[in-house]
Amino acid sequence: MAAELFFIYDSHCPWSYAATPLVNAVNQALPEVALNLWHCAYFSDADGENIITKQQIAQVKELSSVNFSPDYMSKLSQGKDSTLCANLMTWAVGKTPQQALGLLNALQTAHFSAGNDLSEPADLSDIIDEFKLSVPAKVINKTKLTTDAAAQVHEIYALQDIIGTQAIPALLLAIDDELILLNHNFYLEDPNAIIDAIKLELNKYS
């Protein structure tokens, strides 16, 4: 039996930030479940229209345990651009998969807890150094998605058609040929609960 967990997210999405602890919990407790981190580049339009509201943040805080810094909150009215992070995360998943989840956590902490925009190459330099990554220059491109990142976005579109939702974040459990969409909202306050839910699904097909 082959089991995989697909996490469709955007590094600049507050709900994705709230769902990442669920992925961390599953990765730690169920290492036999292969992890696929798919950055959907939702905030990569760079047109200034991707505004996050205080109401959205209040909803996330009410349903989860994540925190948002004053620096982050002061910039809510500014458009978000996750192009750089989409390029970096897609590259990391392919080249250094064992570091990818840790890298995502570091990016989200920098953005939501430290107020780092993560939209300029200089914004990423400390994190890249921390993880000792040798990132090609084409990946640190703030103006457009790399070929690999764009291809992954198209894969995500295809998967979203299959599961019937374009909502992000999305947690999708694949067991052999079966696809199970997990409702992350049920588990945001208790990441350990998603482990039990996945174990139940695994037992069905074992």
Short mmCIF file of N, CA, C and O in Angstrom, two decimals, residues 7-21 104 108 112 168-170:
data_model
loop_
_atom_site.label_atom_id
_atom_site.label_comp_id
_atom_site.label_asym_id
_atom_site.label_seq_id
_atom_site.Cartn_x
_atom_site.Cartn_y
_atom_site.Cartn_z
N PHE A 7 -0.11 18.53 0.00
CA PHE A 7 -0.43 19.79 0.66
C PHE A 7 -0.36 20.89 -0.40
O PHE A 7 0.72 21.25 -0.86
N ILE A 8 -1.53 21.36 -0.81
CA ILE A 8 -1.61 22.45 -1.78
C ILE A 8 -1.75 23.74 -0.98
O ILE A 8 -2.72 23.90 -0.22
N TYR A 9 -0.83 24.66 -1.16
CA TYR A 9 -0.75 25.82 -0.28
C TYR A 9 -0.15 27.01 -1.03
O TYR A 9 0.34 26.88 -2.16
N ASP A 10 -0.15 28.15 -0.38
CA ASP A 10 0.64 29.29 -0.80
C ASP A 10 1.36 29.81 0.44
O ASP A 10 0.75 29.94 1.50
N SER A 11 2.63 30.09 0.28
CA SER A 11 3.44 30.53 1.42
C SER A 11 2.91 31.81 2.05
O SER A 11 3.15 32.07 3.23
N HIS A 12 2.18 32.63 1.29
CA HIS A 12 1.68 33.91 1.78
C HIS A 12 0.20 33.86 2.20
O HIS A 12 -0.39 34.88 2.53
N CYS A 13 -0.37 32.66 2.20
CA CYS A 13 -1.77 32.47 2.57
C CYS A 13 -1.90 32.19 4.07
O CYS A 13 -1.32 31.21 4.56
N PRO A 14 -2.62 33.02 4.83
CA PRO A 14 -2.74 32.80 6.27
C PRO A 14 -3.34 31.45 6.64
O PRO A 14 -2.93 30.82 7.62
N TRP A 15 -4.31 30.98 5.85
CA TRP A 15 -4.90 29.67 6.13
C TRP A 15 -3.89 28.55 5.88
O TRP A 15 -3.89 27.54 6.60
N SER A 16 -3.03 28.71 4.89
CA SER A 16 -1.97 27.73 4.66
C SER A 16 -1.00 27.70 5.84
O SER A 16 -0.55 26.64 6.27
N TYR A 17 -0.71 28.88 6.36
CA TYR A 17 0.15 29.00 7.55
C TYR A 17 -0.46 28.24 8.72
O TYR A 17 0.24 27.53 9.45
N ALA A 18 -1.77 28.36 8.87
CA ALA A 18 -2.46 27.67 9.97
C ALA A 18 -2.49 26.17 9.76
O ALA A 18 -2.53 25.40 10.74
N ALA A 19 -2.47 25.72 8.49
CA ALA A 19 -2.55 24.29 8.20
C ALA A 19 -1.19 23.60 8.24
O ALA A 19 -1.13 22.38 8.38
N THR A 20 -0.11 24.35 8.13
CA THR A 20 1.22 23.74 8.12
C THR A 20 1.52 22.91 9.37
O THR A 20 2.14 21.85 9.27
N PRO A 21 1.09 23.33 10.58
CA PRO A 21 1.31 22.47 11.75
C PRO A 21 0.69 21.08 11.60
O PRO A 21 1.19 20.10 12.17
N LEU A 104 9.77 25.50 4.31
CA LEU A 104 8.44 26.12 4.29
C LEU A 104 8.12 26.74 5.65
O LEU A 104 7.62 27.87 5.72
N GLN A 108 7.38 30.75 6.29
CA GLN A 108 6.14 31.23 6.90
C GLN A 108 6.42 31.99 8.20
O GLN A 108 5.76 33.00 8.48
N PHE A 112 4.99 35.69 8.45
CA PHE A 112 3.88 35.99 9.35
C PHE A 112 4.33 36.42 10.75
O PHE A 112 3.62 37.19 11.40
N ILE A 168 -7.75 26.83 -1.24
CA ILE A 168 -6.46 26.54 -0.60
C ILE A 168 -6.54 27.04 0.83
O ILE A 168 -7.25 27.99 1.12
N PRO A 169 -5.83 26.36 1.72
CA PRO A 169 -5.03 25.15 1.47
C PRO A 169 -5.92 23.93 1.27
O PRO A 169 -7.10 23.94 1.62
N ALA A 170 -5.31 22.90 0.70
CA ALA A 170 -6.00 21.61 0.56
C ALA A 170 -5.06 20.50 1.00
O ALA A 170 -3.87 20.51 0.66
#
